[in-house]
Coordinates of C-alpha atoms in Angstrom, one line a residue:
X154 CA -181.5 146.4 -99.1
X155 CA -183.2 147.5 -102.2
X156 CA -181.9 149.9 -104.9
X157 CA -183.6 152.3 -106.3
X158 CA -183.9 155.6 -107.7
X159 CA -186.4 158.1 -106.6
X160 CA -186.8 161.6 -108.5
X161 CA -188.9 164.6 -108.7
X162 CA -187.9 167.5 -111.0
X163 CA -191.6 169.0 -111.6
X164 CA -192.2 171.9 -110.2
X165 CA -196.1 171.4 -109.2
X166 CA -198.5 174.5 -108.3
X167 CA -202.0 174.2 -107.6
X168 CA -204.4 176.6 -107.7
X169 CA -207.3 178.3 -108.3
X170 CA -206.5 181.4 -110.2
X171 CA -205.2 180.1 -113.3
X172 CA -204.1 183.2 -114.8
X173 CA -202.7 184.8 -111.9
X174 CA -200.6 181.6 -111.5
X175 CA -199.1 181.1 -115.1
X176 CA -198.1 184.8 -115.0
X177 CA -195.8 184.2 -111.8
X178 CA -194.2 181.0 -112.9
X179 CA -193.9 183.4 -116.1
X180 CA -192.2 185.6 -114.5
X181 CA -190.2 183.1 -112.2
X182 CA -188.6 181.4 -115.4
X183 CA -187.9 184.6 -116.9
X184 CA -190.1 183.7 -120.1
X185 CA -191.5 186.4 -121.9
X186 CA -192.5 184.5 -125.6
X187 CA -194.7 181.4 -124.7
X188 CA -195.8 178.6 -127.2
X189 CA -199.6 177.6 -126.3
X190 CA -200.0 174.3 -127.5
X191 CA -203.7 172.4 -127.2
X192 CA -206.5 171.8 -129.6
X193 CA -208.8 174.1 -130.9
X194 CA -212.0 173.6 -128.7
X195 CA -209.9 174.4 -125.5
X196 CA -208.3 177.0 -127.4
X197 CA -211.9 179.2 -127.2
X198 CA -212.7 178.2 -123.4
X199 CA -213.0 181.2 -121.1
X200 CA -210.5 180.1 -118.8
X201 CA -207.5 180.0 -121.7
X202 CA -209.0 183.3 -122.6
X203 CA -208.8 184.4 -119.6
X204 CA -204.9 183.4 -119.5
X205 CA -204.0 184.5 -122.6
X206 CA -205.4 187.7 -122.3
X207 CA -203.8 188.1 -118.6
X208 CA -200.0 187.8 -120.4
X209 CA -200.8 190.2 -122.7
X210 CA -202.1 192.6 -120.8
X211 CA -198.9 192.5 -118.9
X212 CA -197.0 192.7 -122.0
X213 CA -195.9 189.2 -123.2
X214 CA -195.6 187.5 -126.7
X215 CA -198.2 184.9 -126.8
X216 CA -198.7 182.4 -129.6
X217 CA -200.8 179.2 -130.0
X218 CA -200.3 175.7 -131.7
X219 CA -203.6 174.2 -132.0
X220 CA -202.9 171.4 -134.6
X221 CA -203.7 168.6 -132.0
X222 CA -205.2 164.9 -132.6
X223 CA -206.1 162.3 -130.3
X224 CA -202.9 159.1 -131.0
X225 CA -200.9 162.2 -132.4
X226 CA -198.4 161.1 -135.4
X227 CA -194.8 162.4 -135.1
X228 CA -195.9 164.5 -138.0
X229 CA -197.7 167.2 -135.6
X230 CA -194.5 167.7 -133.6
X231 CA -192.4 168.2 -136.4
X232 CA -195.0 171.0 -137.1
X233 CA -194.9 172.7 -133.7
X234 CA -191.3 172.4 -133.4
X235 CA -191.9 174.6 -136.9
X236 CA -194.6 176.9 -135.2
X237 CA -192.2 177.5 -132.2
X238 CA -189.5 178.6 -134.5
X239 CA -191.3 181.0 -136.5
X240 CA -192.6 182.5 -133.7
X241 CA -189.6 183.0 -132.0
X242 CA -191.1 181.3 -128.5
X243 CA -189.1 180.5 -125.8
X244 CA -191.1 178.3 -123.9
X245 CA -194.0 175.9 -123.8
X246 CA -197.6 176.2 -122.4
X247 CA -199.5 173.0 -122.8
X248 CA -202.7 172.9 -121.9
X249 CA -204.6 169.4 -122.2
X250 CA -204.4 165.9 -122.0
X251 CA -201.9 163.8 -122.4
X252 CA -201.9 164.1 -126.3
X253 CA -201.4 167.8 -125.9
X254 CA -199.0 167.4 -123.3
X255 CA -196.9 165.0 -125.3
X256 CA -197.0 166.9 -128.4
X257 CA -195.7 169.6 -126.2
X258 CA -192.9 167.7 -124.6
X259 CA -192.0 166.2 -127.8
X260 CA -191.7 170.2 -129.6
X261 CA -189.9 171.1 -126.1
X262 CA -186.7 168.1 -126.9
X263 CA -186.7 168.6 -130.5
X264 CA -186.2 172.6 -130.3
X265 CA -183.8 172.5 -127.6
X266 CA -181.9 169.1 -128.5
X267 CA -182.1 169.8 -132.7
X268 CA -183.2 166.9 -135.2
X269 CA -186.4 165.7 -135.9
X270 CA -188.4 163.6 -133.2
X271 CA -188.2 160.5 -135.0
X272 CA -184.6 160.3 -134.2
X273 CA -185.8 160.2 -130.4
X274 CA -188.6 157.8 -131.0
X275 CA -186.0 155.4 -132.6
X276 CA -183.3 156.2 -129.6
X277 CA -181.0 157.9 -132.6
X278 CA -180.0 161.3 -130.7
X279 CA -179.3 161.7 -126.7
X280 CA -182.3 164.2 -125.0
X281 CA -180.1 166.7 -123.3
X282 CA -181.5 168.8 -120.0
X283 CA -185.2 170.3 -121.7
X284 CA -186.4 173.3 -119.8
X285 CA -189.5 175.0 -120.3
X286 CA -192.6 173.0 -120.7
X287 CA -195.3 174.2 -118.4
X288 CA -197.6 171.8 -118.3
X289 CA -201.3 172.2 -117.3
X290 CA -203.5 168.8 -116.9
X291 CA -207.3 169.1 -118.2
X292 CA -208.0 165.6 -117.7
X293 CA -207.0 163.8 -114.9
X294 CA -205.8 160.3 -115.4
X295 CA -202.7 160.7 -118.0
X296 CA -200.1 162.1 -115.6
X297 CA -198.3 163.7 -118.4
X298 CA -197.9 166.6 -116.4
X299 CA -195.3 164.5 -114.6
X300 CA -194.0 161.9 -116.6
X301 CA -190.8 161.4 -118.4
X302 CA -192.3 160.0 -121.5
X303 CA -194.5 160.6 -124.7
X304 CA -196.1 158.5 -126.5
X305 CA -196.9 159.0 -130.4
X306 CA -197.8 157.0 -133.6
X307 CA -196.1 155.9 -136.7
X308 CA -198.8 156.2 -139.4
X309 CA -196.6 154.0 -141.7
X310 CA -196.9 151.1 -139.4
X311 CA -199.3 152.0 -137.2
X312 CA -197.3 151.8 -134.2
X313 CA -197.1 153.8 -131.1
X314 CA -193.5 154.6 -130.1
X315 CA -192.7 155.3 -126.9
X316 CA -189.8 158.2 -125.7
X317 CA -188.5 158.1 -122.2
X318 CA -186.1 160.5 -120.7
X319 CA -185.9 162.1 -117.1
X320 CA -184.6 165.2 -118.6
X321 CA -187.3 165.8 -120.9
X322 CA -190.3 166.0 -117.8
X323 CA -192.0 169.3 -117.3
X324 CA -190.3 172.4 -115.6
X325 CA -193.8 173.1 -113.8
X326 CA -197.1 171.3 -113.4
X327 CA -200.4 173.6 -112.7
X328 CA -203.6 171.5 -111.1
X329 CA -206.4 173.7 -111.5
X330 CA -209.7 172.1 -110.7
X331 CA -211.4 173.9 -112.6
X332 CA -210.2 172.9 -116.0
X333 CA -211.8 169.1 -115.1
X334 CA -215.2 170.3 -114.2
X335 CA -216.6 169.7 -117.1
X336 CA -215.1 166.6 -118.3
X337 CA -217.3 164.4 -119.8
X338 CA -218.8 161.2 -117.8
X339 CA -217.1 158.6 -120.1
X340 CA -213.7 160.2 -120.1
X341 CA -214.0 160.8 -116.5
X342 CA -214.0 157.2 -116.0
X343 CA -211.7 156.3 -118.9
X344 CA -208.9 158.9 -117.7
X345 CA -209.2 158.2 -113.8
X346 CA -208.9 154.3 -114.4
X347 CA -205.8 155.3 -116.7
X348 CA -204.8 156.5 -113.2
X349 CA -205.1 153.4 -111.3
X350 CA -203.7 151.5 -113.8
X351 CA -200.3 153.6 -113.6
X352 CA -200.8 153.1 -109.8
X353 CA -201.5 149.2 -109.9
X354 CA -199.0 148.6 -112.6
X355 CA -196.3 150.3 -111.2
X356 CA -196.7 148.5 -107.6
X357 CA -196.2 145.6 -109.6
X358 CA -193.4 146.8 -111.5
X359 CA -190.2 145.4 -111.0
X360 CA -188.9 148.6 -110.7
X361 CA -191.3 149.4 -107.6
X362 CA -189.8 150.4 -104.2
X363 CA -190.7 151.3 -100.6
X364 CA -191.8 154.7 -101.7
X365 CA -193.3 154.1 -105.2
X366 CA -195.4 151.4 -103.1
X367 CA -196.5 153.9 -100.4
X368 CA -197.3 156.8 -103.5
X369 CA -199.1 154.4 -105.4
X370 CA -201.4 152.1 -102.4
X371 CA -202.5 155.9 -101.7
X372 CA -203.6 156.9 -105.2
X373 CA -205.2 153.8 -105.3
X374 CA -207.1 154.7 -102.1
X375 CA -207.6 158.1 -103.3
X376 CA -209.3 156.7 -106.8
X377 CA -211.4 154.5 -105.3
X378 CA -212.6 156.4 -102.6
X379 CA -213.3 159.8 -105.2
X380 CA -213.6 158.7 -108.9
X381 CA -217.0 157.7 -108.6
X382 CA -218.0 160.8 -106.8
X383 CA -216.2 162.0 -109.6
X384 CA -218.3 160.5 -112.0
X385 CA -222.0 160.6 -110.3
X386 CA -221.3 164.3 -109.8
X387 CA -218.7 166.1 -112.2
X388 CA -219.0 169.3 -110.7
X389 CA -218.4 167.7 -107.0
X390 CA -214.8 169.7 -106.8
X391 CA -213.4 168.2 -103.8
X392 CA -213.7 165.0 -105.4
X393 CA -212.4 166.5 -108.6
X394 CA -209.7 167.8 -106.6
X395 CA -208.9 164.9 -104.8
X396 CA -208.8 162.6 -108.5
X397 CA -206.3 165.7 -109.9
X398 CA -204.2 165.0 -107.4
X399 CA -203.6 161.1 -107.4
X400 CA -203.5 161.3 -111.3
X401 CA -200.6 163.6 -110.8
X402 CA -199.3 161.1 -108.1
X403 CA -199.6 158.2 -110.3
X404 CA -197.8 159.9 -113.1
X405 CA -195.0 161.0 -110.7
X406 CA -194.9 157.0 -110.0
X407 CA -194.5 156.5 -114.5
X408 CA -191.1 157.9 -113.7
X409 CA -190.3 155.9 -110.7
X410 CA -191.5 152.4 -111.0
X411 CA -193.3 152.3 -114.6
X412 CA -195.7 150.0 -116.1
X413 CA -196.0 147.0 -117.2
X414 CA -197.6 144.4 -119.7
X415 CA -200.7 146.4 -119.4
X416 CA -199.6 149.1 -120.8
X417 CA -197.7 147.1 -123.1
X418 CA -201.0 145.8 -124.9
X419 CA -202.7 149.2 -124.5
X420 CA -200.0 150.6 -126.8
X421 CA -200.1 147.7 -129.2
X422 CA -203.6 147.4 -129.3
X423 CA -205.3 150.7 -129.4
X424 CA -203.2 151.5 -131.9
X425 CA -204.0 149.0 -134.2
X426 CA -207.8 148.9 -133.2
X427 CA -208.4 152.5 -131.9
X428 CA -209.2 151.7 -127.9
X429 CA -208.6 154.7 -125.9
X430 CA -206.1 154.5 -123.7
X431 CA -207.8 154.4 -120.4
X432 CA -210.0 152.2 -121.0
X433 CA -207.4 149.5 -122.9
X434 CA -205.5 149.8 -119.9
X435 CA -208.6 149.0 -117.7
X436 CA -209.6 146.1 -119.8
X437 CA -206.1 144.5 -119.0
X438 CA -205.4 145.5 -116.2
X439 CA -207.6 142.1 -114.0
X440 CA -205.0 139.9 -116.1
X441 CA -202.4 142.0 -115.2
X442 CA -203.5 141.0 -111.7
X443 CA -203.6 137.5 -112.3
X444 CA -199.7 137.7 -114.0
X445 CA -198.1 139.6 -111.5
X446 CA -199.9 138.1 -108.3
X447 CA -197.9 135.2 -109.4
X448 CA -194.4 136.8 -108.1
X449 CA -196.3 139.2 -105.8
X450 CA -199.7 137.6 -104.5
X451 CA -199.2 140.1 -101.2
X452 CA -199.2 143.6 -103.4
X453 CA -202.0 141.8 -105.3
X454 CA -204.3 141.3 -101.4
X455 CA -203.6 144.6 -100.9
X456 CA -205.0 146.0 -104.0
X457 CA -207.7 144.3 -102.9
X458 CA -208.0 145.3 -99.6
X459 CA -207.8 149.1 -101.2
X460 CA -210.9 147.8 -103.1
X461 CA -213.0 146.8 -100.3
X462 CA -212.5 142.7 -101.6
X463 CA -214.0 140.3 -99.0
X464 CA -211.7 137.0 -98.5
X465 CA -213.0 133.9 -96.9
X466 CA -210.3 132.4 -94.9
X467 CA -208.1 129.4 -96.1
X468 CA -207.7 130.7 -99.5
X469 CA -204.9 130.0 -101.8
X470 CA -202.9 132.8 -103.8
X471 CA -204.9 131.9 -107.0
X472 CA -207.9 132.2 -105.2
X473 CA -207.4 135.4 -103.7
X474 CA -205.9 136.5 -107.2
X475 CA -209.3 135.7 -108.9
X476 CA -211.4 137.1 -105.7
X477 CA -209.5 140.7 -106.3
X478 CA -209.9 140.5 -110.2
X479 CA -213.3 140.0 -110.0
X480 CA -213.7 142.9 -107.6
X481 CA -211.6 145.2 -109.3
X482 CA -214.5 144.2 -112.4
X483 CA -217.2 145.3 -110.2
X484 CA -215.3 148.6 -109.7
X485 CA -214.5 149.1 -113.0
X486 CA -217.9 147.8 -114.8
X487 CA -220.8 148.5 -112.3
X488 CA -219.2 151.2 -110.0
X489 CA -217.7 153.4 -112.3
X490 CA -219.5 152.4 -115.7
X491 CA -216.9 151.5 -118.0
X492 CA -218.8 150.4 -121.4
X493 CA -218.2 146.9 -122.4
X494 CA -215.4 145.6 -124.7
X495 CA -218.0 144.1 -126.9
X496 CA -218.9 148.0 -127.9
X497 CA -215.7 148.1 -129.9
X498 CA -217.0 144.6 -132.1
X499 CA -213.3 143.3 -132.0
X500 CA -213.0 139.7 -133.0
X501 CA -211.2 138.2 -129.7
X502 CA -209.0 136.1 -132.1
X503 CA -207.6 138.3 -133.5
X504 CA -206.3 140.6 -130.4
X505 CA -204.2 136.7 -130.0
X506 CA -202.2 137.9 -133.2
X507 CA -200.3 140.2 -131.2
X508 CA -198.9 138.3 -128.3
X509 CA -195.1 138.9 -129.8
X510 CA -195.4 142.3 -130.0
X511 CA -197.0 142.8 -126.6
X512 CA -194.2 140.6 -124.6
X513 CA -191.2 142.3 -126.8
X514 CA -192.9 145.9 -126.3
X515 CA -190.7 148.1 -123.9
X516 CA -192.5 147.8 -121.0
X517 CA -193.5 144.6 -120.7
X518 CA -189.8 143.7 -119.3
X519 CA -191.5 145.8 -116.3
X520 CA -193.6 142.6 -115.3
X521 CA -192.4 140.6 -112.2
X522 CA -192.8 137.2 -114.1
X523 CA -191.1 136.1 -117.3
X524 CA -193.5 136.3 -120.2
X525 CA -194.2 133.8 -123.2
X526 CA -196.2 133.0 -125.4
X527 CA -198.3 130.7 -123.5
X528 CA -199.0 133.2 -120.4
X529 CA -199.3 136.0 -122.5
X530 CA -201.8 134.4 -124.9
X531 CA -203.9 133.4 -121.6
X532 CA -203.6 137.2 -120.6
X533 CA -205.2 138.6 -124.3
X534 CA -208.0 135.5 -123.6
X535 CA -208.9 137.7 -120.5
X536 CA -208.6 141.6 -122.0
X537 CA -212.0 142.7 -121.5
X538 CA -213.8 140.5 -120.0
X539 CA -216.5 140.8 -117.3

């Protein structure tokens, strides 16, 4: 018998009438002062406008927070967490990705739990019960909608710091197609691999179960099956639809089973080098295969049975590992389009000067085999390769 917790706290709503929507989950909560927190281009889209202008009319309090960075620095929520105050909010509407969405969870546990979010990030204070963080996806790949963490950077040492808590996840999640229609082609495919890499990772997690496997085989499915539709055709909205959903899944699954090395160097390294997210996380994620098949070669054949991977008979686990790696490339490179490593001009040596800090980061503990510095040093030899 396995143990193992399985949770789901989010409310999640999907629709197409945005505005109507927040309005009755409004209402539901018994909010009347919300905190919109995303960045400024999003800020003047119609549909936002449309939202805004929807709680006024039906007379609530609506204020904005709009100073919002890609890697945001603990600085910005110590700034909301000021904005909220002043304004006299009483709950949070986050509209974005997951930088929005973290900025807004990290304002929703500092102004209900007191302090500053540095004592969080450095696991100083306890993160009571957090009510009233809305959260409402515009990319789909993050899953911050769903997930019990944040992620943010230390300028001073250029680190990301993770916070993890089930009681600070969203109160409700809104999908709304609509807001991912006109996502951009690159982060389309950097965001939805983001995706499958919370799906793959956490099926090789230690922490994985029956159910997280079931949940995340099937967002895998879904994202291989409708991400490049995605991609060839961003306003193909069943396919849109379809990629909301399983990046909603897969960060339902953060919570449940978690992640692993990958994620591990995608924190240390595109923080220290600028990679974005989704796309570190792709570039790792065929050595993350080739790690964890080790203590799991079966999850790793049927990731590659989800990817269509053609096995000649008589192979051994190493050879089947490599087989799915190299299919999972042909997915991630010549399906879906993923620019090369190479474009960032990062010296591979040096990426080896972190192997320390990726096997002592937080979530590497989540990988099925014991790390060193040997395995892990073959693992950065293989981030980004084709």
């Amino acid at each position: 018998m396995v143990n193992y917790k399985f949770l789901q706290q989010v409310k999640v709503v999907s629709t197409d009438n945005l505005a109507q929507t927040l309005l009755a989950i409004l209402r539901e909560a018994g909010y009347q002062r919300p905190l919109f927190v995303m960045d400024k281009f999003l800020l003047q889209s119609e549909i936002v406008q449309e939202a805004k202008a929807k709680l006024i009319q039906n007379s609530f309090e609506v204020n904005t927070f709009t100073d919002i960075v890609p890697d945001p620095p603990l600085e910005v929520v110590d700034q909301g967490v000021a904005a909220f105050k002043e304004s006299q909010s009483d709950a949070i509407v986050a509209i974005g990705g997951g930088s929005s969405i973290d900025v807004a969870r990290g304002i929703n546990i500092v102004r209900v739990n007191g302090g500053n979010i540095r004592d969080y990030a450095l696991g100083n204070r306890e993160i009571g019960l957090t009510k009233g963080l809305i959260a409402i996806p515009t990319t789909s790949g993050t899953g911050s909608e769903m997930s019990n963490a944040l992620v943010l950077t230390d300028q001073n040492s250029e680190q990301k710091l993770a916070i993890l808590s089930d009681n600070a996840v969203s109160e409700y999640a809104i999908l709304n197609p609509d807001l991912v229609l006109s996502l951009p082609k690159k982060m389309t495919i950097a965001t939805g691999l983001d995706a499958f890499s919370h799906a793959a990772e956490g099926y090789l997690s230690k922490l994985s179960s029956p159910i997280t496997d079931a949940i995340c085989e099937k967002v895998m499915f879904l994202l291989y099956h409708y991400l490049p539709r995605a991609v060839a055709d961003g306003n193909d909205r069943i396919a849109r639809e379809k990629v909301m959903v399983a990046a909603c899944l897969a960060g339902w699954m953060l919570n449940n089973a978690g992640t692993n090395i990958g994620h591990s160097s995608a924190h240390i390294l595109g923080s220290k080098y600028h990679i974005v997210h989704g796309e570190a996380v792709a570039y790792a994620l065929p050595g993350v295969l080739q790690l964890a098949g080790q203590a799991m070669p079966n999850k790793v054949h049927e990731i590659g049975q989800i990817l269509d991977a053609e096995y000649s008979k008589n192979l051994s686990d190493q050879e089947m590992i490599m087989v799915v790696s190299k299919r999972y490339k042909v997915f991630r490179d010549h399906i879906l389009g993923l620019h090369p490593f190479a474009d960032y001009g990062i010296n591979q040596d040096e990426l080896l000067t972190h192997v320390d800090e990726i096997r002592h980061e937080q979530f590497a503990g989540n990988t099925p085999i014991t790390l060193n510095k040997e395995n892990v040093t073959t693992f950065l030899k293989q981030f980004g390769a084709r």
